[in-house]
mmCIF file of C-alpha atoms and ligand atoms in Angstrom:
data_model
loop_
_atom_site.group_PDB
_atom_site.id
_atom_site.type_symbol
_atom_site.label_atom_id
_atom_site.label_comp_id
_atom_site.label_asym_id
_atom_site.label_seq_id
_atom_site.Cartn_x
_atom_site.Cartn_y
_atom_site.Cartn_z
ATOM 1 C CA MET W 1 22.292 30.197 9.951
ATOM 2 C CA ALA W 2 20.043 31.760 7.649
ATOM 3 C CA ASP W 3 18.504 29.412 5.202
ATOM 4 C CA TYR W 4 18.950 31.686 1.903
ATOM 5 C CA GLY W 5 17.955 28.994 -0.769
ATOM 6 C CA SER W 6 14.507 28.244 0.612
ATOM 7 C CA PHE W 7 13.717 31.694 -1.199
ATOM 8 C CA GLN W 8 13.833 29.841 -4.433
ATOM 9 C CA ASP W 9 10.688 27.574 -2.910
ATOM 10 C CA GLY W 10 9.097 30.691 -2.044
ATOM 11 C CA ILE W 11 8.796 32.314 -5.586
ATOM 12 C CA TYR W 12 7.569 28.009 -7.526
ATOM 13 C CA ALA W 13 4.865 28.554 -4.770
ATOM 14 C CA GLU W 14 3.468 31.428 -5.894
ATOM 15 C CA GLY W 15 4.052 30.690 -9.145
ATOM 16 C CA LEU W 16 1.686 28.166 -8.994
ATOM 17 C CA VAL W 17 -1.287 30.528 -8.176
ATOM 18 C CA ALA W 18 -0.263 32.548 -10.619
ATOM 19 C CA LYS W 19 2.002 35.016 -8.240
ATOM 20 C CA HIS W 20 4.983 36.614 -9.790
ATOM 21 C CA ARG W 21 7.342 39.342 -8.626
ATOM 22 C CA HIS W 22 7.835 42.121 -9.814
ATOM 23 C CA PHE W 23 11.660 42.508 -9.318
ATOM 24 C CA PRO W 24 13.839 41.250 -11.766
ATOM 25 C CA TYR W 25 16.525 38.541 -10.498
ATOM 26 C CA THR W 26 19.825 39.442 -13.135
ATOM 27 C CA PHE W 27 21.966 42.867 -13.052
ATOM 28 C CA GLY W 28 21.166 43.352 -17.016
ATOM 29 C CA ASP W 29 17.686 43.038 -16.073
ATOM 30 C CA LEU W 30 17.415 44.897 -13.096
ATOM 31 C CA GLU W 31 19.807 48.032 -14.766
ATOM 32 C CA ALA W 32 17.130 47.974 -17.761
ATOM 33 C CA ARG W 33 14.429 48.450 -15.529
ATOM 34 C CA ALA W 34 16.332 51.329 -13.575
ATOM 35 C CA GLN W 35 16.940 52.807 -16.956
ATOM 36 C CA GLN W 36 13.340 53.344 -17.718
ATOM 37 C CA VAL W 37 12.897 54.742 -14.162
ATOM 38 C CA LEU W 38 15.748 57.036 -13.362
ATOM 39 C CA ASP W 39 16.154 60.474 -14.983
ATOM 40 C CA HIS W 40 18.820 60.488 -18.009
ATOM 41 C CA ALA W 41 21.309 62.025 -16.180
ATOM 42 C CA LEU W 42 20.937 60.556 -13.013
ATOM 43 C CA PHE W 43 21.269 57.071 -14.684
ATOM 44 C CA ASP W 44 24.300 58.008 -16.351
ATOM 45 C CA TYR W 45 25.977 59.027 -12.847
ATOM 46 C CA VAL W 46 24.630 55.315 -11.724
ATOM 47 C CA ARG W 47 25.895 53.291 -14.718
ATOM 48 C CA GLY W 48 28.811 55.459 -16.090
ATOM 49 C CA GLY W 49 32.353 55.120 -15.259
ATOM 50 C CA ALA W 50 35.862 56.907 -16.203
ATOM 51 C CA GLY W 51 37.288 57.018 -20.002
ATOM 52 C CA ASP W 52 35.885 54.489 -22.178
ATOM 53 C CA GLU W 53 35.130 52.371 -19.224
ATOM 54 C CA THR W 54 37.587 49.694 -20.038
ATOM 55 C CA THR W 55 38.691 48.782 -15.987
ATOM 56 C CA GLN W 56 34.830 49.140 -15.309
ATOM 57 C CA ASP W 57 34.250 46.298 -17.850
ATOM 58 C CA ALA W 58 36.774 44.385 -16.845
ATOM 59 C CA ASN W 59 35.775 44.115 -13.565
ATOM 60 C CA VAL W 60 33.026 42.168 -14.323
ATOM 61 C CA THR W 61 34.523 40.031 -17.069
ATOM 62 C CA GLU W 62 37.610 39.132 -15.155
ATOM 63 C CA LEU W 63 35.532 38.143 -11.951
ATOM 64 C CA ARG W 64 34.151 35.447 -13.825
ATOM 65 C CA ARG W 65 37.400 33.850 -15.456
ATOM 66 C CA TYR W 66 37.118 32.157 -11.586
ATOM 67 C CA GLY W 67 35.071 29.215 -10.730
ATOM 68 C CA PHE W 68 34.605 25.963 -8.623
ATOM 69 C CA VAL W 69 35.095 22.280 -9.019
ATOM 70 C CA PRO W 70 31.973 20.902 -7.950
ATOM 71 C CA ARG W 71 32.224 18.017 -5.384
ATOM 72 C CA MET W 72 29.861 14.884 -5.261
ATOM 73 C CA LEU W 73 28.316 12.666 -2.417
ATOM 74 C CA ARG W 74 28.655 14.991 0.478
ATOM 75 C CA ASP W 75 25.733 15.926 2.822
ATOM 76 C CA ARG W 76 24.929 19.034 1.474
ATOM 77 C CA SER W 77 21.735 19.735 3.389
ATOM 78 C CA VAL W 78 22.997 22.350 5.472
ATOM 79 C CA ARG W 79 25.352 25.505 4.368
ATOM 80 C CA ASP W 80 26.559 27.591 6.155
ATOM 81 C CA LEU W 81 27.081 31.288 4.976
ATOM 82 C CA SER W 82 28.399 33.149 8.485
ATOM 83 C CA THR W 83 31.069 34.807 9.460
ATOM 84 C CA THR W 84 32.940 37.215 11.396
ATOM 85 C CA PHE W 85 33.877 40.695 10.527
ATOM 86 C CA LEU W 86 36.027 42.980 13.192
ATOM 87 C CA GLY W 87 34.256 41.170 15.807
ATOM 88 C CA ALA W 88 31.197 40.904 14.720
ATOM 89 C CA GLU W 89 28.627 37.854 14.008
ATOM 90 C CA LEU W 90 27.638 38.121 10.199
ATOM 91 C CA ASP W 91 24.913 36.124 8.893
ATOM 92 C CA ALA W 92 26.586 36.881 5.176
ATOM 93 C CA PRO W 93 29.739 37.442 3.420
ATOM 94 C CA VAL W 94 28.440 40.400 2.249
ATOM 95 C CA ILE W 95 28.466 44.107 2.753
ATOM 96 C CA LEU W 96 26.664 47.430 0.936
ATOM 97 C CA CYS W 97 28.858 49.389 -0.449
ATOM 98 C CA PRO W 98 28.952 53.294 -0.065
ATOM 99 C CA VAL W 99 26.975 55.016 -2.760
ATOM 100 C CA GLY W 100 26.842 58.242 -2.564
ATOM 101 C CA VAL W 101 23.912 59.068 -4.872
ATOM 102 C CA ASN W 102 20.982 56.511 -2.902
ATOM 103 C CA GLY W 103 18.804 59.534 -1.978
ATOM 104 C CA LEU W 104 18.187 60.546 -4.995
ATOM 105 C CA VAL W 105 16.968 56.980 -6.856
ATOM 106 C CA HIS W 106 14.939 56.694 -4.264
ATOM 107 C CA GLU W 107 12.655 58.952 -2.003
ATOM 108 C CA ASN W 108 14.433 58.517 1.470
ATOM 109 C CA GLY W 109 17.261 56.237 -0.031
ATOM 110 C CA ASP W 110 19.497 56.487 2.071
ATOM 111 C CA LEU W 111 17.441 55.318 4.924
ATOM 112 C CA GLU W 112 15.462 52.579 2.924
ATOM 113 C CA VAL W 113 19.327 50.778 2.164
ATOM 114 C CA ALA W 114 19.772 50.943 5.954
ATOM 115 C CA ARG W 115 16.214 49.416 6.921
ATOM 116 C CA ALA W 116 17.236 46.893 4.405
ATOM 117 C CA ALA W 117 20.522 46.076 5.810
ATOM 118 C CA ALA W 118 18.089 46.115 9.065
ATOM 119 C CA THR W 119 15.632 43.478 8.047
ATOM 120 C CA MET W 120 18.347 41.261 6.063
ATOM 121 C CA ASN W 121 21.120 41.716 9.286
ATOM 122 C CA VAL W 122 23.246 42.599 6.245
ATOM 123 C CA ALA W 123 26.613 45.058 6.968
ATOM 124 C CA ALA W 124 26.463 47.958 5.068
ATOM 125 C CA MET W 125 28.989 50.890 4.394
ATOM 126 C CA TYR W 126 27.226 54.744 4.214
ATOM 127 C CA SER W 127 28.494 57.659 1.818
ATOM 128 C CA THR W 128 29.485 60.827 3.066
ATOM 129 C CA LEU W 129 27.267 61.996 -0.001
ATOM 130 C CA SER W 130 23.456 61.050 1.378
ATOM 131 C CA GLU W 131 20.136 63.196 1.616
ATOM 132 C CA ALA W 132 20.194 62.030 5.711
ATOM 133 C CA PRO W 133 22.443 63.076 7.712
ATOM 134 C CA LEU W 134 23.945 60.382 8.932
ATOM 135 C CA GLU W 135 23.061 60.041 12.775
ATOM 136 C CA GLU W 136 19.534 59.349 11.080
ATOM 137 C CA VAL W 137 20.971 56.638 8.966
ATOM 138 C CA ALA W 138 22.992 54.950 11.974
ATOM 139 C CA ASP W 139 19.413 54.761 13.774
ATOM 140 C CA ALA W 140 17.534 53.133 10.711
ATOM 141 C CA ARG W 141 20.443 50.641 10.312
ATOM 142 C CA GLY W 142 19.077 48.684 13.841
ATOM 143 C CA ASP W 143 21.553 46.163 15.008
ATOM 144 C CA SER W 144 23.156 45.406 11.332
ATOM 145 C CA PHE W 145 27.193 46.152 11.037
ATOM 146 C CA ALA W 146 27.461 49.597 10.058
ATOM 147 C CA ALA W 147 30.173 51.698 8.350
ATOM 148 C CA PHE W 148 30.310 55.651 7.943
ATOM 149 C CA GLN W 149 31.962 56.119 4.622
ATOM 150 C CA LEU W 150 34.277 59.095 5.031
ATOM 151 C CA TYR W 151 35.193 61.630 2.122
ATOM 152 C CA PRO W 152 38.138 63.471 3.580
ATOM 153 C CA THR W 153 37.691 66.952 2.701
ATOM 154 C CA LYS W 154 40.477 70.171 2.537
ATOM 155 C CA ASP W 155 39.538 70.982 6.032
ATOM 156 C CA ASP W 156 40.555 69.254 8.547
ATOM 157 C CA GLN W 157 38.382 70.296 11.449
ATOM 158 C CA LEU W 158 35.475 69.716 8.969
ATOM 159 C CA THR W 159 36.878 66.021 8.269
ATOM 160 C CA ASP W 160 37.839 65.627 12.065
ATOM 161 C CA ASN W 161 34.179 66.593 13.318
ATOM 162 C CA LEU W 162 32.552 64.362 10.400
ATOM 163 C CA VAL W 163 34.586 61.683 12.031
ATOM 164 C CA ARG W 164 33.833 62.409 15.793
ATOM 165 C CA ARG W 165 29.868 62.663 14.693
ATOM 166 C CA ALA W 166 30.351 58.596 13.216
ATOM 167 C CA ASP W 167 31.619 57.836 17.094
ATOM 168 C CA GLU W 168 28.628 59.763 18.537
ATOM 169 C CA ALA W 169 26.387 58.112 16.046
ATOM 170 C CA GLY W 170 27.333 54.252 16.851
ATOM 171 C CA PHE W 171 28.521 53.017 13.805
ATOM 172 C CA ASP W 172 30.281 50.351 14.211
ATOM 173 C CA ALA W 173 33.862 51.580 12.095
ATOM 174 C CA LEU W 174 34.650 54.260 9.440
ATOM 175 C CA THR W 175 35.638 53.887 5.783
ATOM 176 C CA ILE W 176 37.977 56.154 4.575
ATOM 177 C CA THR W 177 37.712 56.550 0.795
ATOM 178 C CA LEU W 178 41.387 57.126 -0.892
ATOM 179 C CA ASP W 179 40.821 56.978 -4.012
ATOM 180 C CA THR W 180 38.736 60.123 -4.645
ATOM 181 C CA GLY W 181 41.433 62.824 -4.621
ATOM 182 C CA SER W 182 39.419 64.119 -7.177
ATOM 183 C CA LEU W 183 36.487 62.969 -9.204
ATOM 184 C CA GLY W 184 37.496 60.553 -12.325
ATOM 185 C CA TRP W 185 37.196 61.380 -16.049
ATOM 186 C CA ARG W 186 33.874 60.712 -17.048
ATOM 187 C CA PRO W 187 32.297 60.926 -19.797
ATOM 188 C CA ARG W 188 28.349 60.139 -19.709
ATOM 189 C CA ASP W 189 28.506 62.625 -16.699
ATOM 190 C CA LEU W 190 30.750 65.811 -19.067
ATOM 191 C CA GLY W 191 28.413 64.783 -21.501
ATOM 192 C CA ASN W 192 25.412 65.518 -19.415
ATOM 193 C CA GLY W 193 27.212 68.275 -17.290
ATOM 194 C CA TYR W 194 25.755 66.799 -14.380
ATOM 195 C CA ILE W 195 27.053 66.474 -11.292
ATOM 196 C CA PRO W 196 24.266 66.088 -8.327
ATOM 197 C CA PHE W 197 25.981 67.616 -5.438
ATOM 198 C CA LEU W 198 27.086 71.030 -7.104
ATOM 199 C CA ARG W 199 23.574 71.089 -7.642
ATOM 200 C CA GLY W 200 23.290 71.095 -3.663
ATOM 201 C CA ARG W 201 22.186 67.382 -3.324
ATOM 202 C CA CYS W 202 23.288 64.510 -0.915
ATOM 203 C CA LEU W 203 25.146 67.345 0.973
ATOM 204 C CA ALA W 204 23.235 66.450 4.190
ATOM 205 C CA ASN W 205 25.719 65.743 6.619
ATOM 206 C CA TYR W 206 27.965 68.922 5.351
ATOM 207 C CA LEU W 207 24.545 71.248 5.976
ATOM 208 C CA ALA W 208 24.143 69.815 9.641
ATOM 209 C CA ASP W 209 27.655 70.802 9.951
ATOM 210 C CA PRO W 210 28.610 74.238 11.614
ATOM 211 C CA ARG W 211 31.944 74.333 10.177
ATOM 212 C CA PHE W 212 30.700 73.896 6.504
ATOM 213 C CA ILE W 213 28.362 76.429 7.029
ATOM 214 C CA GLU W 214 31.217 79.211 8.883
ATOM 215 C CA HIS W 215 33.065 78.287 5.479
ATOM 216 C CA CYS W 216 29.546 79.163 2.984
ATOM 217 C CA GLY W 217 29.008 82.354 5.451
ATOM 218 C CA VAL W 218 25.433 82.324 5.412
ATOM 219 C CA GLU W 219 23.114 80.422 7.781
ATOM 220 C CA ASN W 220 21.576 78.537 5.295
ATOM 221 C CA PRO W 221 22.993 78.319 1.848
ATOM 222 C CA ALA W 222 20.899 78.092 -1.494
ATOM 223 C CA PRO W 223 21.209 74.666 -3.352
ATOM 224 C CA MET W 224 23.977 75.654 -5.667
ATOM 225 C CA HIS W 225 26.085 77.922 -3.223
ATOM 226 C CA ALA W 226 26.298 75.091 -0.999
ATOM 227 C CA GLY W 227 27.315 73.188 -3.775
ATOM 228 C CA ILE W 228 29.987 75.507 -4.722
ATOM 229 C CA VAL W 229 31.253 75.424 -1.584
ATOM 230 C CA TRP W 230 31.466 71.398 -1.414
ATOM 231 C CA SER W 231 33.328 71.323 -4.834
ATOM 232 C CA SER W 232 35.846 73.899 -2.334
ATOM 233 C CA LEU W 233 36.701 71.599 0.272
ATOM 234 C CA PHE W 234 35.501 68.181 -1.757
ATOM 235 C CA SER W 235 38.917 66.153 -1.326
ATOM 236 C CA LYS W 236 42.076 66.802 0.003
ATOM 237 C CA PRO W 237 44.327 65.964 -2.861
ATOM 238 C CA THR W 238 47.144 65.989 -0.178
ATOM 239 C CA PHE W 239 45.770 63.371 2.190
ATOM 240 C CA SER W 240 48.248 60.882 2.843
ATOM 241 C CA TRP W 241 49.737 58.229 6.114
ATOM 242 C CA GLU W 242 50.029 61.651 8.170
ATOM 243 C CA ASP W 243 46.328 62.129 7.625
ATOM 244 C CA ILE W 244 45.712 58.209 8.531
ATOM 245 C CA ALA W 245 47.830 58.988 11.898
ATOM 246 C CA ARG W 246 45.672 61.819 12.869
ATOM 247 C CA ILE W 247 42.476 60.021 11.756
ATOM 248 C CA ARG W 248 43.783 56.643 13.800
ATOM 249 C CA ARG W 249 44.527 58.985 16.776
ATOM 250 C CA ALA W 250 40.962 60.819 16.808
ATOM 251 C CA THR W 251 38.931 57.437 16.767
ATOM 252 C CA ASP W 252 38.599 54.259 18.392
ATOM 253 C CA LEU W 253 36.762 53.439 16.229
ATOM 254 C CA PRO W 254 38.024 50.195 13.241
ATOM 255 C CA ILE W 255 39.425 51.796 10.534
ATOM 256 C CA ILE W 256 38.537 50.776 6.932
ATOM 257 C CA LEU W 257 40.849 51.953 4.148
ATOM 258 C CA LYS W 258 38.570 52.022 0.974
ATOM 259 C CA GLY W 259 40.728 51.673 -2.659
ATOM 260 C CA ILE W 260 44.055 50.346 -1.146
ATOM 261 C CA CYS W 261 45.278 47.892 -3.984
ATOM 262 C CA HIS W 262 48.886 47.689 -4.178
ATOM 263 C CA ALA W 263 50.367 45.327 -1.667
ATOM 264 C CA GLU W 264 52.704 47.344 -0.510
ATOM 265 C CA ASP W 265 49.978 49.964 0.669
ATOM 266 C CA ALA W 266 48.061 47.163 2.425
ATOM 267 C CA ARG W 267 51.192 46.388 4.036
ATOM 268 C CA ARG W 268 51.587 49.520 5.098
ATOM 269 C CA ALA W 269 48.543 50.241 6.519
ATOM 270 C CA ALA W 270 48.522 47.321 8.513
ATOM 271 C CA THR W 271 51.811 49.060 10.607
ATOM 272 C CA GLU W 272 49.809 51.979 10.821
ATOM 273 C CA GLY W 273 47.276 50.669 12.850
ATOM 274 C CA VAL W 274 44.426 50.332 10.358
ATOM 275 C CA ASP W 275 41.752 47.324 10.723
ATOM 276 C CA ALA W 276 40.668 46.123 7.279
ATOM 277 C CA ILE W 277 40.793 47.094 3.704
ATOM 278 C CA ALA W 278 38.280 47.271 1.027
ATOM 279 C CA CYS W 279 40.007 46.430 -1.840
ATOM 280 C CA SER W 280 38.006 48.108 -4.890
ATOM 281 C CA ASN W 281 38.489 50.592 -7.934
ATOM 282 C CA HIS W 282 35.619 51.831 -6.971
ATOM 283 C CA GLY W 283 33.732 50.262 -9.541
ATOM 284 C CA GLY W 284 36.173 51.424 -11.674
ATOM 285 C CA ARG W 285 34.617 55.294 -11.667
ATOM 286 C CA GLN W 286 37.832 56.334 -11.007
ATOM 287 C CA ALA W 287 40.880 55.602 -12.871
ATOM 288 C CA ASN W 288 40.209 54.117 -16.227
ATOM 289 C CA GLY W 289 43.137 51.934 -17.365
ATOM 290 C CA GLY W 290 43.731 49.946 -14.131
ATOM 291 C CA LEU W 291 44.016 46.622 -13.941
ATOM 292 C CA PRO W 292 40.742 44.965 -13.286
ATOM 293 C CA ALA W 293 39.979 45.172 -9.668
ATOM 294 C CA VAL W 294 40.347 41.426 -9.008
ATOM 295 C CA SER W 295 43.822 41.435 -9.897
ATOM 296 C CA HIS W 296 44.800 43.321 -7.145
ATOM 297 C CA LEU W 297 43.415 41.221 -4.646
ATOM 298 C CA GLU W 298 45.459 38.104 -4.032
ATOM 299 C CA GLY W 299 48.445 41.337 -3.091
ATOM 300 C CA VAL W 300 46.167 43.300 -0.607
ATOM 301 C CA LEU W 301 45.792 39.920 1.327
ATOM 302 C CA GLU W 302 48.824 39.469 1.875
ATOM 303 C CA ALA W 303 49.053 42.140 4.569
ATOM 304 C CA GLY W 304 47.067 39.878 6.691
ATOM 305 C CA LEU W 305 44.173 42.267 7.237
ATOM 306 C CA PRO W 306 40.693 41.356 6.936
ATOM 307 C CA VAL W 307 39.416 42.535 3.422
ATOM 308 C CA THR W 308 36.383 43.220 1.474
ATOM 309 C CA PHE W 309 36.263 43.404 -2.281
ATOM 310 C CA ASP W 310 34.201 44.782 -4.262
ATOM 311 C CA SER W 311 34.152 46.100 -8.048
ATOM 312 C CA GLY W 312 32.400 43.903 -10.365
ATOM 313 C CA VAL W 313 30.104 41.260 -7.858
ATOM 314 C CA ARG W 314 26.943 41.222 -10.048
ATOM 315 C CA ASP W 315 25.051 38.165 -8.331
ATOM 316 C CA GLY W 316 25.717 35.446 -5.990
ATOM 317 C CA VAL W 317 28.225 33.149 -8.098
ATOM 318 C CA ASP W 318 30.094 36.567 -7.537
ATOM 319 C CA VAL W 319 29.919 36.688 -3.497
ATOM 320 C CA LEU W 320 30.945 33.295 -4.023
ATOM 321 C CA ARG W 321 34.161 34.340 -6.151
ATOM 322 C CA VAL W 322 35.652 36.784 -4.229
ATOM 323 C CA VAL W 323 34.916 34.950 -0.981
ATOM 324 C CA GLY W 324 37.020 32.022 -2.441
ATOM 325 C CA LEU W 325 39.556 34.077 -3.294
ATOM 326 C CA GLY W 326 40.066 35.122 0.385
ATOM 327 C CA ALA W 327 38.329 38.179 0.798
ATOM 328 C CA THR W 328 35.746 38.533 3.740
ATOM 329 C CA LEU W 329 33.428 39.507 2.514
ATOM 330 C CA ALA W 330 32.206 40.933 -1.161
ATOM 331 C CA GLY W 331 30.906 44.656 -1.875
ATOM 332 C CA ILE W 332 27.838 44.585 -3.501
ATOM 333 C CA GLY W 333 27.253 48.110 -5.449
ATOM 334 C CA ARG W 334 25.472 48.950 -8.309
ATOM 335 C CA PRO W 335 23.182 46.136 -8.392
ATOM 336 C CA TYR W 336 21.572 47.043 -5.151
ATOM 337 C CA VAL W 337 21.191 50.404 -5.832
ATOM 338 C CA TYR W 338 18.842 49.304 -8.981
ATOM 339 C CA GLY W 339 17.455 47.322 -6.771
ATOM 340 C CA LEU W 340 16.421 50.518 -4.381
ATOM 341 C CA THR W 341 15.088 52.918 -7.264
ATOM 342 C CA LEU W 342 13.011 50.351 -8.217
ATOM 343 C CA GLY W 343 11.206 49.506 -5.117
ATOM 344 C CA GLY W 344 13.186 51.213 -2.138
ATOM 345 C CA ALA W 345 14.416 48.968 0.650
ATOM 346 C CA ALA W 346 11.942 46.074 -0.534
ATOM 347 C CA GLY W 347 13.832 46.438 -3.639
ATOM 348 C CA VAL W 348 17.204 46.342 -2.234
ATOM 349 C CA GLU W 349 16.215 43.369 -0.094
ATOM 350 C CA HIS W 350 15.346 41.599 -2.896
ATOM 351 C CA VAL W 351 17.998 42.098 -4.216
ATOM 352 C CA LEU W 352 20.385 40.904 -1.178
ATOM 353 C CA ARG W 353 17.468 37.727 -1.448
ATOM 354 C CA SER W 354 18.321 36.690 -4.502
ATOM 355 C CA MET W 355 21.789 36.702 -4.385
ATOM 356 C CA LEU W 356 22.239 35.124 -1.525
ATOM 357 C CA ALA W 357 19.691 32.349 -2.718
ATOM 358 C CA GLU W 358 22.200 31.941 -5.554
ATOM 359 C CA ALA W 359 25.099 31.535 -3.438
ATOM 360 C CA ASP W 360 23.168 29.327 -0.999
ATOM 361 C CA LEU W 361 22.019 27.093 -3.981
ATOM 362 C CA THR W 362 25.293 27.035 -5.589
ATOM 363 C CA MET W 363 27.173 25.901 -2.469
ATOM 364 C CA ALA W 364 24.137 23.063 -2.015
ATOM 365 C CA ALA W 365 24.514 21.938 -6.236
ATOM 366 C CA ASP W 366 28.017 22.101 -5.834
ATOM 367 C CA CYS W 367 28.141 20.083 -2.359
ATOM 368 C CA LEU W 368 30.390 23.282 -0.702
ATOM 369 C CA THR W 369 28.810 23.623 2.655
ATOM 370 C CA THR W 370 30.722 26.461 4.524
ATOM 371 C CA LEU W 371 32.670 28.954 3.304
ATOM 372 C CA ALA W 372 35.767 27.333 4.073
ATOM 373 C CA ASP W 373 35.404 24.868 1.043
ATOM 374 C CA LEU W 374 35.059 27.747 -1.529
ATOM 375 C CA HIS W 375 38.527 27.234 -3.448
ATOM 376 C CA VAL W 376 38.775 28.971 -6.968
ATOM 377 C CA VAL W 377 40.509 28.037 -10.205
ATOM 378 C CA ARG W 378 41.115 30.523 -13.184
ATOM 379 C CA ARG W 379 40.237 29.137 -16.363
HETATM 380 C C1 LIG H 401 26.230 55.374 -8.754
HETATM 381 C C2 LIG H 401 27.717 55.325 -7.294
HETATM 382 C C3 LIG H 401 28.248 56.312 -6.355
HETATM 383 C C4 LIG H 401 29.198 55.573 -5.305
HETATM 384 N N1 LIG H 401 29.700 57.003 -4.310
HETATM 385 C C5 LIG H 401 30.475 56.175 -3.886
HETATM 386 C C6 LIG H 401 31.010 56.842 -2.492
HETATM 387 O O1 LIG H 401 30.041 58.172 -1.999
HETATM 388 N N2 LIG H 401 31.873 56.761 -1.475
HETATM 389 C C7 LIG H 401 32.345 55.778 -1.938
HETATM 390 O O2 LIG H 401 33.426 55.492 -1.315
HETATM 391 N N3 LIG H 401 32.101 55.080 -3.363
HETATM 392 C C8 LIG H 401 31.397 55.316 -4.301
HETATM 393 N N4 LIG H 401 31.112 54.846 -4.786
HETATM 394 C C9 LIG H 401 31.423 53.073 -5.115
HETATM 395 C C10 LIG H 401 31.511 51.946 -4.393
HETATM 396 O O3 LIG H 401 31.088 52.157 -3.020
HETATM 397 C C11 LIG H 401 31.745 50.824 -5.106
HETATM 398 O O4 LIG H 401 33.453 50.922 -4.966
HETATM 399 C C12 LIG H 401 31.725 49.939 -6.622
HETATM 400 O O5 LIG H 401 29.934 50.700 -6.421
HETATM 401 C C13 LIG H 401 31.721 48.977 -6.950
HETATM 402 O O6 LIG H 401 31.787 48.435 -8.224
HETATM 403 P P1 LIG H 401 30.236 47.854 -9.095
HETATM 404 O O7 LIG H 401 29.108 49.008 -8.572
HETATM 405 O O8 LIG H 401 31.026 48.545 -10.501
HETATM 406 O O9 LIG H 401 29.778 46.724 -8.075
HETATM 407 C C14 LIG H 401 30.077 54.519 -5.938
HETATM 408 C C15 LIG H 401 29.479 53.971 -6.872
HETATM 409 C C16 LIG H 401 28.561 54.197 -7.527
HETATM 410 C C17 LIG H 401 28.004 53.007 -8.543
#
């Protein structure tokens, strides 16, 4: 059983000899520091959301309406944050979300995230959009639980190739993202005229694929050429339950559907042989005007599948809130991307250690010793 809270003891001990870690401890500070480091357009790409960002902001504020009633006079000397997900034993109830620009915010960013996941033994989903091919990412994640996140393309053969490669590379699951049938309306990116993939960045998984190269018509396409071909294929707006059935037949990997928010869609997923749901509104980056993501969780849970929840998780208490609401894993997005920006794998590890220490110490303070003790109330 991991002792996450002792991270705090080490920090105070170092303070005694005037040694201070250079990574921040709050989301606000992480974001502010990342802004100093990243190119303006890339920072906006990471930080920004759809429309006027009402949904993105509400994801965070609404989650914070939930809290715990402390218990007292119970032995809290040991807390257990371990859980299981799709048959895997996990030390902590968190999963790193797939992020398509990890390879841009830090050198070898995709691999650095996988290395941090390996060191911390935490679960992660890895994006189709990456600077490193999925096979290298699969190697770098060690024994940690890893799902390959698929963006279905217009060309089923190319999509099926990606699924087969994920299977052969040894991923533990396949996450299919459903909420990105087209890119959301993102004023910050529009203002910067910036979308990295059109410039040929983060397309390693496509460029390694013979079918994609066939679409390009040349063996070694120039970056912008590859970007334009990618854009013509990126997503399949007609993607529907028939496609899920086709992919279900094509692979034995457990399938996680990411972006399910409606109870009826969750129930349908259960009948289609889907193994888990990632309840998410893509961090408010896709559709503005939607309800905060947490308001969908209860309905999605009714289908009885294991659920991960992301969109608004900012710290260790948010992790507890999400688990207390019934999700198996809390999905971490922007917080770890900022850690990656500031320090590669070490930065991601710092963010994870901080969140898990906060979760553990909050459980200790409230005399809640297992995840089953986390009963949340809404104010
Ligand atoms: C910069 C950025 C890129 C993202 N890229 C992907 C992606 O490639 N695939 C995907 O399924 N989700 C992607 N997401 C969404 C995340 O997986 C996750 O749902 C979201 O970050 C959670 O919201 P939060 O960051 O506000 O916590 C991306 C999010 C960000 C911030």
